[in-house]
Amino acid sequence: MSETSDMAEILQGVQARIAAACAKAGRKPDEVEIIGVSKTFGPDVVREAWEAGIRRFGENKVQEAAWKIPECVGGPEWHLIGHLQRNKVRPALDLFSVIHSVDSVRLLEQIERVADECGQRPEILLEVNVSGEASKSGLSPAQAPEVIEYALGCRNITLTGLMTLAPFCPDAELARPVFAKLRGLRERWASQFGIGLPNLSMGMSNDYLVAVEEGATWVRLGTVLFGHRPKWKPGAEEAEERWEP
Ligand SMILES: *Cc1c(COP(=O)(O)O)cnc(C)c1O
């Protein structure tokens, strides 16, 4: 069996589990899209995944994406899912059409300025630290309204939703309250600001089915699709990310 059909088979299995989780929650399977998290994998893996039907890919580091994306098949929509530093906004906007990890007004100001100069129209999500874990990036729920208000005043930026990372634990059920809380915050802020916030980016390989039951529209999947990540660290100055082995 070729590798391509292996990938297609894995993807079908994941899609079937997502469909079952949707059925359980009374949702339609087409409300959920997979973002293939290709960090640490090369363009060959992206090509296989593209051929198997994945259309959106996530990377967590701008500098890794900067060499990889130009080497990849054309067509995918690229999402930045990792922390973005203000001094990397310019390359980030060249590479990514969606940024999941906006966590301050200062970062938004920079995105708006660069987008204006370069004629880009990025889509953004606010990253919310729902669990309150000190080790997590993201806005506290108390800080978010100010950032939403700022985003709504930006001409070049479209705010379409919220993203969160659940604390890692082997029992995915323990992440359920985090996902439910993000959905609740979405509902609260959507009505407070009179806006739609359709996207909820939540759920990774270990907890995506619970996230789907709780309303995820984008699940960010690496390991379950591509296997364990090779240990490979471009740019030692980048902070160690908690999901790396
Ligand atoms: C790496 C990463 C993922 C994917 O993690 P898996 O457990 O391999 O599915 C999802 N979201 C973010 C922000 C990541 O950095």
CSV table of C-alpha atoms and ligand atoms in Angstrom, one decimal:
chain,number,residue,atom,x,y,z
A,1,MET,CA,0.0,0.0,0.0
A,2,SER,CA,1.4,3.4,-0.9
A,3,GLU,CA,1.9,6.1,1.8
A,4,THR,CA,-0.7,8.3,0.1
A,5,SER,CA,-3.4,5.7,0.7
A,6,ASP,CA,-2.2,5.2,4.3
A,7,MET,CA,-2.7,8.9,4.9
A,8,ALA,CA,-6.1,8.8,3.2
A,9,GLU,CA,-7.1,5.9,5.4
A,10,ILE,CA,-6.0,7.6,8.6
A,11,LEU,CA,-7.9,10.8,7.6
A,12,GLN,CA,-11.0,8.8,6.9
A,13,GLY,CA,-10.8,7.2,10.4
A,14,VAL,CA,-10.4,10.6,12.0
A,15,GLN,CA,-13.3,12.0,9.9
A,16,ALA,CA,-15.5,9.1,10.9
A,17,ARG,CA,-14.8,9.7,14.6
A,18,ILE,CA,-15.5,13.4,14.2
A,19,ALA,CA,-18.8,12.6,12.5
A,20,ALA,CA,-19.7,10.3,15.4
A,21,ALA,CA,-18.9,13.0,17.9
A,22,CYS,CA,-21.0,15.5,15.9
A,23,ALA,CA,-23.9,13.0,15.8
A,24,LYS,CA,-23.7,12.6,19.6
A,25,ALA,CA,-23.8,16.4,20.0
A,26,GLY,CA,-26.5,17.0,17.4
A,27,ARG,CA,-24.1,18.8,15.1
A,28,LYS,CA,-23.4,18.5,11.4
A,29,PRO,CA,-20.0,17.0,10.5
A,30,ASP,CA,-19.4,19.8,7.9
A,31,GLU,CA,-19.3,22.3,10.8
A,32,VAL,CA,-15.9,20.9,11.8
A,33,GLU,CA,-12.7,21.3,9.7
A,34,ILE,CA,-9.4,19.7,10.3
A,35,ILE,CA,-6.3,21.7,10.4
A,36,GLY,CA,-3.3,19.5,9.7
A,37,VAL,CA,-0.6,20.5,12.1
A,38,SER,CA,2.5,20.0,10.0
A,39,LYS,CA,5.1,21.5,12.4
A,40,THR,CA,8.4,19.6,12.3
A,41,PHE,CA,7.3,17.6,9.2
A,42,GLY,CA,8.5,18.4,5.8
A,43,PRO,CA,6.8,19.4,2.5
A,44,ASP,CA,6.5,15.7,1.5
A,45,VAL,CA,4.1,15.1,4.4
A,46,VAL,CA,2.1,18.2,3.5
A,47,ARG,CA,1.8,17.0,-0.1
A,48,GLU,CA,0.6,13.6,1.1
A,49,ALA,CA,-2.0,15.2,3.4
A,50,TRP,CA,-3.1,17.5,0.6
A,51,GLU,CA,-3.6,14.6,-1.7
A,52,ALA,CA,-5.6,12.8,1.0
A,53,GLY,CA,-7.9,15.9,1.2
A,54,ILE,CA,-6.6,18.1,3.9
A,55,ARG,CA,-7.0,21.8,2.8
A,56,ARG,CA,-5.8,23.7,5.9
A,57,PHE,CA,-2.4,23.4,7.6
A,58,GLY,CA,-1.1,24.8,10.8
A,59,GLU,CA,2.4,25.8,11.8
A,60,ASN,CA,3.5,27.2,15.1
A,61,LYS,CA,6.7,29.0,14.2
A,62,VAL,CA,7.1,31.7,11.7
A,63,GLN,CA,10.7,30.9,10.9
A,64,GLU,CA,10.0,27.2,10.3
A,65,ALA,CA,7.1,28.2,8.0
A,66,ALA,CA,9.2,30.6,6.1
A,67,TRP,CA,11.3,27.9,4.6
A,68,LYS,CA,8.7,25.2,4.5
A,69,ILE,CA,5.7,26.9,2.9
A,70,PRO,CA,7.4,28.0,-0.3
A,71,GLU,CA,8.6,24.3,-0.7
A,72,CYS,CA,5.0,23.0,-0.3
A,73,VAL,CA,2.4,22.2,-2.9
A,74,GLY,CA,0.3,25.3,-3.8
A,75,GLY,CA,-3.3,25.5,-2.6
A,76,PRO,CA,-3.4,24.9,1.2
A,77,GLU,CA,-4.7,27.6,3.5
A,78,TRP,CA,-2.0,28.2,6.1
A,79,HIS,CA,-2.8,29.0,9.7
A,80,LEU,CA,-0.4,30.3,12.4
A,81,ILE,CA,-1.3,28.5,15.6
A,82,GLY,CA,1.7,29.3,17.7
A,83,HIS,CA,2.6,32.5,19.6
A,84,LEU,CA,3.4,35.5,17.3
A,85,GLN,CA,6.0,38.0,18.3
A,86,ARG,CA,5.5,41.5,17.1
A,87,ASN,CA,8.8,41.6,15.2
A,88,LYS,CA,7.6,38.6,13.1
A,89,VAL,CA,4.3,40.0,12.0
A,90,ARG,CA,5.6,41.0,8.6
A,91,PRO,CA,6.8,37.6,7.5
A,92,ALA,CA,3.8,36.0,9.3
A,93,LEU,CA,1.3,38.0,7.2
A,94,ASP,CA,3.1,37.0,4.0
A,95,LEU,CA,2.9,33.3,4.9
A,96,PHE,CA,-0.4,32.9,6.8
A,97,SER,CA,-4.0,33.9,6.0
A,98,VAL,CA,-5.3,33.0,9.5
A,99,ILE,CA,-3.7,33.8,12.8
A,100,HIS,CA,-5.1,31.9,15.8
A,101,SER,CA,-2.9,33.3,18.5
A,102,VAL,CA,-3.6,37.0,18.9
A,103,ASP,CA,-3.3,37.8,22.5
A,104,SER,CA,-2.8,41.6,22.9
A,105,VAL,CA,-3.8,45.0,21.6
A,106,ARG,CA,-0.1,45.7,21.0
A,107,LEU,CA,0.1,42.7,18.6
A,108,LEU,CA,-3.2,43.7,16.9
A,109,GLU,CA,-1.8,47.2,16.4
A,110,GLN,CA,1.2,45.8,14.6
A,111,ILE,CA,-0.9,43.4,12.5
A,112,GLU,CA,-3.1,46.2,11.5
A,113,ARG,CA,-0.2,48.5,10.6
A,114,VAL,CA,1.6,45.8,8.5
A,115,ALA,CA,-1.6,44.6,6.9
A,116,ASP,CA,-2.3,48.2,5.8
A,117,GLU,CA,1.1,48.7,4.4
A,118,CYS,CA,1.1,45.4,2.5
A,119,GLY,CA,-2.5,45.4,1.4
A,120,GLN,CA,-3.3,42.2,3.4
A,121,ARG,CA,-6.5,41.2,5.0
A,122,PRO,CA,-5.7,38.7,7.7
A,123,GLU,CA,-8.3,36.7,9.5
A,124,ILE,CA,-7.6,36.4,13.3
A,125,LEU,CA,-8.7,34.5,16.3
A,126,LEU,CA,-8.1,35.6,19.9
A,127,GLU,CA,-6.3,33.1,22.0
A,128,VAL,CA,-8.0,32.8,25.4
A,129,ASN,CA,-6.3,31.2,28.4
A,130,VAL,CA,-9.5,29.6,29.7
A,131,SER,CA,-7.9,27.3,32.3
A,132,GLY,CA,-5.9,30.1,33.9
A,133,GLU,CA,-2.8,28.0,34.0
A,134,ALA,CA,0.2,30.4,34.4
A,135,SER,CA,2.2,28.5,31.8
A,136,LYS,CA,-0.3,29.1,29.0
A,137,SER,CA,-0.2,32.0,26.6
A,138,GLY,CA,-3.4,33.8,25.7
A,139,LEU,CA,-5.7,36.4,27.1
A,140,SER,CA,-7.5,36.0,30.4
A,141,PRO,CA,-11.3,36.2,29.8
A,142,ALA,CA,-11.2,39.6,31.7
A,143,GLN,CA,-8.7,41.1,29.2
A,144,ALA,CA,-10.4,39.9,26.0
A,145,PRO,CA,-13.3,42.5,25.6
A,146,GLU,CA,-10.8,45.3,25.3
A,147,VAL,CA,-9.0,43.4,22.6
A,148,ILE,CA,-12.2,42.5,20.8
A,149,GLU,CA,-13.2,46.2,20.8
A,150,TYR,CA,-9.8,47.1,19.3
A,151,ALA,CA,-10.1,44.4,16.6
A,152,LEU,CA,-13.5,45.7,15.6
A,153,GLY,CA,-12.0,49.1,14.9
A,154,CYS,CA,-9.4,47.7,12.6
A,155,ARG,CA,-10.0,48.1,8.9
A,156,ASN,CA,-7.7,45.3,7.7
A,157,ILE,CA,-8.3,42.6,10.2
A,158,THR,CA,-11.3,40.3,10.5
A,159,LEU,CA,-11.9,38.8,13.9
A,160,THR,CA,-13.7,35.4,13.3
A,161,GLY,CA,-13.4,33.6,16.6
A,162,LEU,CA,-11.5,32.2,19.6
A,163,MET,CA,-8.8,29.7,20.2
A,164,THR,CA,-7.7,27.9,23.3
A,165,LEU,CA,-5.3,25.2,24.4
A,166,ALA,CA,-6.6,22.8,27.1
A,167,PRO,CA,-4.2,21.7,29.8
A,168,PHE,CA,-2.6,18.4,28.6
A,169,CYS,CA,-3.9,15.4,30.4
A,170,PRO,CA,-4.3,11.8,29.3
A,171,ASP,CA,-8.0,11.9,30.2
A,172,ALA,CA,-9.7,14.1,27.5
A,173,GLU,CA,-12.8,14.4,29.6
A,174,LEU,CA,-10.9,16.7,31.9
A,175,ALA,CA,-10.6,19.2,29.1
A,176,ARG,CA,-14.4,19.3,28.6
A,177,PRO,CA,-15.0,22.2,31.0
A,178,VAL,CA,-12.3,24.3,29.2
A,179,PHE,CA,-13.9,23.8,25.8
A,180,ALA,CA,-17.4,24.4,27.2
A,181,LYS,CA,-16.2,27.6,28.8
A,182,LEU,CA,-14.7,28.9,25.5
A,183,ARG,CA,-18.0,28.3,23.8
A,184,GLY,CA,-19.8,30.2,26.6
A,185,LEU,CA,-17.4,33.1,26.2
A,186,ARG,CA,-18.0,33.1,22.5
A,187,GLU,CA,-21.7,33.4,23.1
A,188,ARG,CA,-21.3,36.1,25.6
A,189,TRP,CA,-19.0,38.3,23.5
A,190,ALA,CA,-20.9,37.7,20.3
A,191,SER,CA,-24.0,39.1,21.9
A,192,GLN,CA,-22.2,41.8,23.9
A,193,PHE,CA,-20.6,43.2,20.7
A,194,GLY,CA,-23.3,42.2,18.3
A,195,ILE,CA,-20.9,40.2,16.1
A,196,GLY,CA,-20.6,36.7,14.8
A,197,LEU,CA,-17.6,34.7,16.2
A,198,PRO,CA,-18.1,31.6,14.2
A,199,ASN,CA,-14.8,29.9,14.7
A,200,LEU,CA,-13.8,27.9,17.7
A,201,SER,CA,-10.3,26.6,17.3
A,202,MET,CA,-10.0,23.9,20.0
A,203,GLY,CA,-9.0,20.3,20.4
A,204,MET,CA,-5.7,18.5,19.5
A,205,SER,CA,-5.0,14.8,18.9
A,206,ASN,CA,-5.6,13.8,22.5
A,207,ASP,CA,-8.9,15.7,23.1
A,208,TYR,CA,-10.4,16.6,19.7
A,209,LEU,CA,-13.5,14.5,20.0
A,210,VAL,CA,-14.5,16.1,23.3
A,211,ALA,CA,-13.8,19.5,21.7
A,212,VAL,CA,-16.1,18.6,18.8
A,213,GLU,CA,-18.8,17.6,21.2
A,214,GLU,CA,-18.4,21.0,22.8
A,215,GLY,CA,-18.6,23.0,19.6
A,216,ALA,CA,-15.1,23.1,18.0
A,217,THR,CA,-15.2,24.2,14.3
A,218,TRP,CA,-11.5,23.9,13.8
A,219,VAL,CA,-9.6,21.0,15.4
A,220,ARG,CA,-5.8,21.2,15.2
A,221,LEU,CA,-4.4,17.8,14.6
A,222,GLY,CA,-0.8,16.7,14.3
A,223,THR,CA,0.1,13.4,15.9
A,224,VAL,CA,-3.1,11.6,15.1
A,225,LEU,CA,-2.6,12.3,11.4
A,226,PHE,CA,1.1,12.3,10.9
A,227,GLY,CA,2.5,10.2,13.8
A,228,HIS,CA,4.9,11.4,16.5
A,229,ARG,CA,6.9,14.4,15.6
A,230,PRO,CA,10.6,14.1,14.8
A,231,LYS,CA,12.7,15.9,17.4
A,232,TRP,CA,13.9,18.8,15.5
A,233,LYS,CA,14.3,22.4,16.6
A,234,PRO,CA,15.0,25.2,14.3
A,235,GLY,CA,16.1,28.3,16.0
A,236,ALA,CA,17.1,27.5,19.6
A,237,GLU,CA,16.1,31.0,20.6
A,238,GLU,CA,12.5,30.0,20.3
A,239,ALA,CA,11.0,29.2,23.7
A,240,GLU,CA,10.4,25.5,24.4
A,241,GLU,CA,6.8,24.8,23.6
A,242,ARG,CA,4.9,22.7,26.1
A,243,TRP,CA,3.6,20.2,23.5
A,244,GLU,CA,7.1,19.3,22.3
A,245,PRO,CA,8.4,16.0,23.6
B,1,LIG,C1,1.4,21.1,17.9
B,1,LIG,C2,0.1,21.8,18.1
B,1,LIG,C3,-1.1,21.1,17.9
B,1,LIG,C4,-1.2,19.7,17.5
B,1,LIG,O1,-0.8,18.8,18.5
B,1,LIG,P1,-1.1,17.2,18.4
B,1,LIG,O2,-1.3,16.8,19.8
B,1,LIG,O3,0.1,16.6,17.7
B,1,LIG,O4,-2.4,17.0,17.6
B,1,LIG,C5,-2.3,21.8,18.1
B,1,LIG,N1,-2.3,23.1,18.5
B,1,LIG,C6,-1.1,23.8,18.7
B,1,LIG,C7,-1.2,25.2,19.1
B,1,LIG,C8,0.1,23.1,18.5
B,1,LIG,O5,1.2,23.8,18.7
